[in-house]
Short mmCIF file of C-alpha atoms and ligand atoms in Angstrom, two decimals:
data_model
loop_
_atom_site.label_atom_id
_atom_site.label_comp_id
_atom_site.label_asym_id
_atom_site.label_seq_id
_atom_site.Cartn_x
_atom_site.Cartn_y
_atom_site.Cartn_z
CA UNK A 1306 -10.30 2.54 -13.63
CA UNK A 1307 -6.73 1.62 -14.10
CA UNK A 1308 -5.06 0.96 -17.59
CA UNK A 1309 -1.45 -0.82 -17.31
CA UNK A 1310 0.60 -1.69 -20.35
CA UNK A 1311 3.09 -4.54 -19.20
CA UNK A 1312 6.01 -4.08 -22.20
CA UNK A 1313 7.44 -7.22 -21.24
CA UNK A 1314 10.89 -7.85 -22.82
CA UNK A 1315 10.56 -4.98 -25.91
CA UNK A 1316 11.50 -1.15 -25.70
CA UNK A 1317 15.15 -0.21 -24.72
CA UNK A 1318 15.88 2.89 -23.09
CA UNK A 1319 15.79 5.22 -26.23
CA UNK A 1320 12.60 3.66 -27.51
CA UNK A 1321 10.93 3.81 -23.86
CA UNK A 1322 12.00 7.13 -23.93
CA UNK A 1323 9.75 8.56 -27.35
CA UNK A 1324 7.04 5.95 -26.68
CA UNK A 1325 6.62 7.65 -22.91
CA UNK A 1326 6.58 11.47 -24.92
CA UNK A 1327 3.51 10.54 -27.00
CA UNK A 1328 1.90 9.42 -24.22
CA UNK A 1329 2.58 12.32 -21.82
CA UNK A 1330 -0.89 13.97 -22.17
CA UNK A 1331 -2.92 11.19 -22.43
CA UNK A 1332 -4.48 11.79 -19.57
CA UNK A 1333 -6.00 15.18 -20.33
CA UNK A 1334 -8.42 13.13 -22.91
CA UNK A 1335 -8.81 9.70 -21.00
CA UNK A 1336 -9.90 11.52 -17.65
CA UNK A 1337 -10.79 9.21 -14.99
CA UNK A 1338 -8.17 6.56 -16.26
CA UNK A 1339 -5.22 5.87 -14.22
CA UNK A 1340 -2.41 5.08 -16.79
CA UNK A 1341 0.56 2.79 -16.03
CA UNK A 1342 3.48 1.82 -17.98
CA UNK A 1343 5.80 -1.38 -17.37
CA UNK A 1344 9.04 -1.32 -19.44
CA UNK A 1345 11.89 -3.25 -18.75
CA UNK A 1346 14.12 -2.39 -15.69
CA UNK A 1347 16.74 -0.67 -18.05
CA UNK A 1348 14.15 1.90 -19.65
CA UNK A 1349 12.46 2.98 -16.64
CA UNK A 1350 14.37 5.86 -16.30
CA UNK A 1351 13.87 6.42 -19.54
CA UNK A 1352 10.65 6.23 -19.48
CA UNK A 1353 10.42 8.63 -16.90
CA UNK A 1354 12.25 11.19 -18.35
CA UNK A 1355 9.75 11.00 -21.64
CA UNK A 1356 6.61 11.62 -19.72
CA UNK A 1357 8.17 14.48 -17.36
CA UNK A 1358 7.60 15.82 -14.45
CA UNK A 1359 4.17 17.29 -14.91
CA UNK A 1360 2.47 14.10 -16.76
CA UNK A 1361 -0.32 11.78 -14.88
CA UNK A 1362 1.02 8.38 -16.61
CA UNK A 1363 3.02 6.43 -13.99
CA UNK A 1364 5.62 4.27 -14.35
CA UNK A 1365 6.10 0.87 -12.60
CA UNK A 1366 8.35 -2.09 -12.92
CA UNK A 1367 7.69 -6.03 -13.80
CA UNK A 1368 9.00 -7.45 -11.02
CA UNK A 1369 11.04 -6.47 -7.46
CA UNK A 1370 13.00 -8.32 -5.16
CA UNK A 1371 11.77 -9.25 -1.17
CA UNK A 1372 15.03 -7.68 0.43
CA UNK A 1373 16.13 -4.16 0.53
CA UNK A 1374 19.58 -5.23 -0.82
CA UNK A 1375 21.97 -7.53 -0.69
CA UNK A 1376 23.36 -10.92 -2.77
CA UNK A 1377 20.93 -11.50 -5.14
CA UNK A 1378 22.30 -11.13 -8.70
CA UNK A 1379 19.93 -10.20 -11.09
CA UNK A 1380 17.26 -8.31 -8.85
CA UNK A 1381 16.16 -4.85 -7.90
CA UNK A 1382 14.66 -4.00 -4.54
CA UNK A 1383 11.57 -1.85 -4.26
CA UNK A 1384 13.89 1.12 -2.70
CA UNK A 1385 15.96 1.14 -5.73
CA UNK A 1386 13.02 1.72 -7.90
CA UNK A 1387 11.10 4.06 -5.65
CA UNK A 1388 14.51 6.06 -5.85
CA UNK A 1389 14.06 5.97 -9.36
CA UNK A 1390 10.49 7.74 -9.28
CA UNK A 1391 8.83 4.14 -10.27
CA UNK A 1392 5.34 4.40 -7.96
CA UNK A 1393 4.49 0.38 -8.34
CA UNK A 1394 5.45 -3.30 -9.82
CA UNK A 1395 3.75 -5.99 -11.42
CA UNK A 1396 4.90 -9.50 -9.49
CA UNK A 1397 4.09 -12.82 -10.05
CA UNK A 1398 3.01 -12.46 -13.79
CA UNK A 1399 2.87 -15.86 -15.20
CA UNK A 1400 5.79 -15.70 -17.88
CA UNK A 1401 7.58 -15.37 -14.53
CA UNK A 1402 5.50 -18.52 -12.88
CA UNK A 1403 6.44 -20.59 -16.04
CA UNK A 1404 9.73 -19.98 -17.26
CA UNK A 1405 11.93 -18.41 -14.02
CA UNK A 1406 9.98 -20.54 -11.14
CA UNK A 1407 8.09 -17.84 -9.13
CA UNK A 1408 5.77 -19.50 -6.90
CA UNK A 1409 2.83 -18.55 -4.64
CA UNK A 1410 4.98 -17.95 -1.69
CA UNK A 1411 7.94 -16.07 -3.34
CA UNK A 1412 4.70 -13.79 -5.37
CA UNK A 1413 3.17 -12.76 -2.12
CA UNK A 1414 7.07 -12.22 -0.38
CA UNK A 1415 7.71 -9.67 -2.99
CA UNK A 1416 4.24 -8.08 -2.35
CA UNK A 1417 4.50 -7.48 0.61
CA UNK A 1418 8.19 -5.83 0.75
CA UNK A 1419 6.99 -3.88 -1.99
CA UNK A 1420 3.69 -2.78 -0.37
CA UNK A 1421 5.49 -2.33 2.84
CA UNK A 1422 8.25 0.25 0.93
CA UNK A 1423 5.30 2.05 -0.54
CA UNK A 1424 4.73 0.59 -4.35
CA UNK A 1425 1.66 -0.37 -6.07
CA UNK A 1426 1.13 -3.68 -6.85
CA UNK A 1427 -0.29 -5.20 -9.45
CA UNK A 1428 -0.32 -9.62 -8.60
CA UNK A 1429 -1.16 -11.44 -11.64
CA UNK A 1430 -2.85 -14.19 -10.99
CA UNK A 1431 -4.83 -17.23 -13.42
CA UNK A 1432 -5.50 -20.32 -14.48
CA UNK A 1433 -3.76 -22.27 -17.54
CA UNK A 1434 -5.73 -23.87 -20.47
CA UNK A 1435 -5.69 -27.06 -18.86
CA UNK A 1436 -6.82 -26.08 -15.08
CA UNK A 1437 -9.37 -24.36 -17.24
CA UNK A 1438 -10.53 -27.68 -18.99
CA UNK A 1439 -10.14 -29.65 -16.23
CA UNK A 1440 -12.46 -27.53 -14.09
CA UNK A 1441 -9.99 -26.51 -11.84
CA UNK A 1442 -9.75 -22.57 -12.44
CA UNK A 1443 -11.69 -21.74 -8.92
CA UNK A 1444 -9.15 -23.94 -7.30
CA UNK A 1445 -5.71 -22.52 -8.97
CA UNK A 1446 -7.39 -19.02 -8.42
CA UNK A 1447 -8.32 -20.06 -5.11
CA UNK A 1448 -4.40 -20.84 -3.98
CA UNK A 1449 -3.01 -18.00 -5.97
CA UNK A 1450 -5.26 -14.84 -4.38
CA UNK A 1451 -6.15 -16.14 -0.78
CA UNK A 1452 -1.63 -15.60 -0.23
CA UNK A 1453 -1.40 -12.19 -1.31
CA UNK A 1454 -1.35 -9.47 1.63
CA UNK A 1455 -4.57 -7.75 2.08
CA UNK A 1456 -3.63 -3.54 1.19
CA UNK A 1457 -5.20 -0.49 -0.22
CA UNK A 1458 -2.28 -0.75 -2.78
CA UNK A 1459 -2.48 -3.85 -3.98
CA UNK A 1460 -4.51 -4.57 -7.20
CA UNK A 1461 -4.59 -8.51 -8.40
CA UNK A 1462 -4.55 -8.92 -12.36
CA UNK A 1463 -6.40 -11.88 -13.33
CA UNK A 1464 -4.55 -12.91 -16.59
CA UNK A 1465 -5.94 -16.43 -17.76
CA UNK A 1466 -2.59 -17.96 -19.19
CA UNK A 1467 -4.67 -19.10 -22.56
CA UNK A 1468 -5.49 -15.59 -23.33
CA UNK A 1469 -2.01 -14.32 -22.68
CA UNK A 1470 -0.46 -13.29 -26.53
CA UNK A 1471 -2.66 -15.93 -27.91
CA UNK A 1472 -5.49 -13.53 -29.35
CA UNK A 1473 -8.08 -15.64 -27.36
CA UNK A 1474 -9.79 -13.13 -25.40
CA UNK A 1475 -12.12 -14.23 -22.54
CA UNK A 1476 -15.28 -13.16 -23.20
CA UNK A 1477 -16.87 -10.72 -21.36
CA UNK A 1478 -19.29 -12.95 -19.17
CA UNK A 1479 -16.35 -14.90 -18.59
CA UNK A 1480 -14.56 -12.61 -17.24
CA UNK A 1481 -17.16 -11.27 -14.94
CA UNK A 1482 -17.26 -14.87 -13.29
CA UNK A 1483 -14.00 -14.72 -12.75
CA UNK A 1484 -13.51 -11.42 -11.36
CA UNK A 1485 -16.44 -12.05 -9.36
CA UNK A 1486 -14.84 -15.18 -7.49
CA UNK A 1487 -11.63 -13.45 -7.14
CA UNK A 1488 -13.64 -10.72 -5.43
CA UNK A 1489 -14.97 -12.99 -3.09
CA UNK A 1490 -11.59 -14.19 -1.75
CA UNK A 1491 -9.34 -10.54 -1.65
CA UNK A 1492 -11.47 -7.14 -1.38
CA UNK A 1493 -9.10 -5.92 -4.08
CA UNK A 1494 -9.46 -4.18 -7.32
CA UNK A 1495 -8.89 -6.32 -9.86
CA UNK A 1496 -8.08 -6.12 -13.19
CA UNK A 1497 -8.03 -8.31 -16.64
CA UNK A 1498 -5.19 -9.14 -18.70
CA UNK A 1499 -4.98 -11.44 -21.78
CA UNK A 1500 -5.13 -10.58 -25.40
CA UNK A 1501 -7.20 -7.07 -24.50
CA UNK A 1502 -7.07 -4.98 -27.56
CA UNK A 1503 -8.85 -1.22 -28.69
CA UNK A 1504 -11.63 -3.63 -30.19
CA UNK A 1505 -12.64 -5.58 -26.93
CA UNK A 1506 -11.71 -3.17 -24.10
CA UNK A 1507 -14.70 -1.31 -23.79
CA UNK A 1508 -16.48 -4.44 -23.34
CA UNK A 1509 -14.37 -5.89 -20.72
CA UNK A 1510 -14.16 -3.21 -18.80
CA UNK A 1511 -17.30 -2.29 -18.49
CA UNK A 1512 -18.51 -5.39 -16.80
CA UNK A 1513 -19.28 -4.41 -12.89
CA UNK A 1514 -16.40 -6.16 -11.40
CA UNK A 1515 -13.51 -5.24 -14.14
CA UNK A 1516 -12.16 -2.51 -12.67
CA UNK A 1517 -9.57 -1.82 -15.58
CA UNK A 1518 -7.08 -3.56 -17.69
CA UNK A 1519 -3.52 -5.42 -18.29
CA UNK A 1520 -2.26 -5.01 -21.58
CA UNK A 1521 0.62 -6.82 -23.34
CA UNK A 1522 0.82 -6.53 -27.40
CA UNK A 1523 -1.50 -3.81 -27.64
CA UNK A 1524 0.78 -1.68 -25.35
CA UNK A 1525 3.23 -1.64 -27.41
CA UNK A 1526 1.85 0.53 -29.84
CA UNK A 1527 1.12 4.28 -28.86
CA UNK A 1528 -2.55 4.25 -31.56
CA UNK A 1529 -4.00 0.70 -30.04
CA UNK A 1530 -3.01 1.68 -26.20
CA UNK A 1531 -4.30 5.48 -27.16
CA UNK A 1532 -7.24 3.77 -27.86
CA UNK A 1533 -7.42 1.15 -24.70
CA UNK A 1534 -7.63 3.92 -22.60
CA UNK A 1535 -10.20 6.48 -24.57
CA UNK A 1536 -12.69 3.43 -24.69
CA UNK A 1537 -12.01 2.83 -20.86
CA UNK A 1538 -12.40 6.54 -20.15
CA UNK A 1539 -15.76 5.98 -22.16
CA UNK A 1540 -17.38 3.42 -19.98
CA UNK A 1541 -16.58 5.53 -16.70
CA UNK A 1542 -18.13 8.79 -18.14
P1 13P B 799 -1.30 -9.80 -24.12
O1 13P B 799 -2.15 -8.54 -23.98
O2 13P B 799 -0.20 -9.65 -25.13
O3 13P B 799 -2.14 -11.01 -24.30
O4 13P B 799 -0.53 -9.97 -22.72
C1 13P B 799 -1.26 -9.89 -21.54
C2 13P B 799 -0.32 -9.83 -20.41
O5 13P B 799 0.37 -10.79 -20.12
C3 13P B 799 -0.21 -8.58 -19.66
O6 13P B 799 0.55 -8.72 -18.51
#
């Protein structure tokens, strides 16, 4: 059971830094949880430094770069963040489909340079209110997944884009169905993302083919993603 809070753009360095304190031992209580943080590139360190060297939260990044260096303003390659003590990344979340023009093929480029350097990954993948409506969510999901490299590291997020900071949760069943098809394409874990919350997370996760969660809003505050991860610890005891 894995438990990733994706900060998205909130939590400078100083912030990232007390957040990541409070949540140092949360593992101890949530046993059988693995628990991942995303903050922005600039508070990684940060963030780092706040859980210490003893604590069982890890720390990954939001996105990485295909090359190991070289002329491409604006990115970070997975050796810089594996330098860093950053274990995995998140790529191809769909803020980064919509509004900065990642595509199938650039997703599954940077998961493979970042499986290949030794990072986690965590590829979002999901359909958009209309593919939903227009019946075309097994089609979008069946372009996104069938690309991404086949790897004991790599763990696919299906994040419907209606659910994402919206407050419309998939249900449960829903879900399930989804996950389920997903599984049938990529023998990955996979996990759910969009609008999860300390009310619905049990729920979620608990259905056979949810194999944990990731969180947006609610990881932004250390009481709701406390409780995220107690009620996922609950359905694996
Ligand atoms: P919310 O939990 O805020 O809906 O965001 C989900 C998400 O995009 C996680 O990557």
């Amino acid at each position: 059971m894995l438990i990733a809070g994706n900060w998205k753009m909130h939590k400078g360095a100083h912030e990232a830094r007390a957040f990541a304190a409070r949540l140092r031992h949360l593992p101890d209580r949530a046993t059988d949880v693995d628990i991942v943080v995303c903050p922005p590139f600039v508070a990684l360190e940060a963030a780092l430094q706040g859980l210490g060297s003893e604590s069982r939260v890890q720390v990954y990044a939001q996105n990485v770069h295909w090359e190991l260096e070289g002329a491409f303003t604006g990115e970070v390659s997975a050796p810089m963040l594996l330098e860093l003590g950053v274990k995995g990344t998140i790529v191809g979340h769909s803020e980064r489909r919509q509004f900065f023009g990642e595509t199938d093929g650039s997703v599954a480029r940077r998961a493979e340079a970042a499986l290949e350097a030794g990072l986690v990954v965590i590829a979002c993948v999901g359909e958009t209110e209309a593919e939903r409506e227009a019946g075309e969510t097994e089609a979008v999901l069946g372009r996104q997944v069938p690309v991404l490299p086949e790897h004991e590291r790599l763990v696919i997020a299906y994040e419907p884009v209606w659910a994402i900071g919206t407050g419309k949760t998939a249900s449960p069943e829903l879900a399930q169905q989804a996950h389920a098809f997903v599984k049938s394409l990529h023998p990955s874990r996979v996990l759910y993302g969009g609008s999860v919350n300390p009310e619905n997370a049990a729920s979620l996760v608990a259905q056979p083919d949810v194999d944990g969660a990731l969180v947006g809003g609610a990881s932004l505050d250390p009481t709701a993603f406390d409780a995220i991860c107690l009620a996922a610890a609950k359905t694996v005891a």
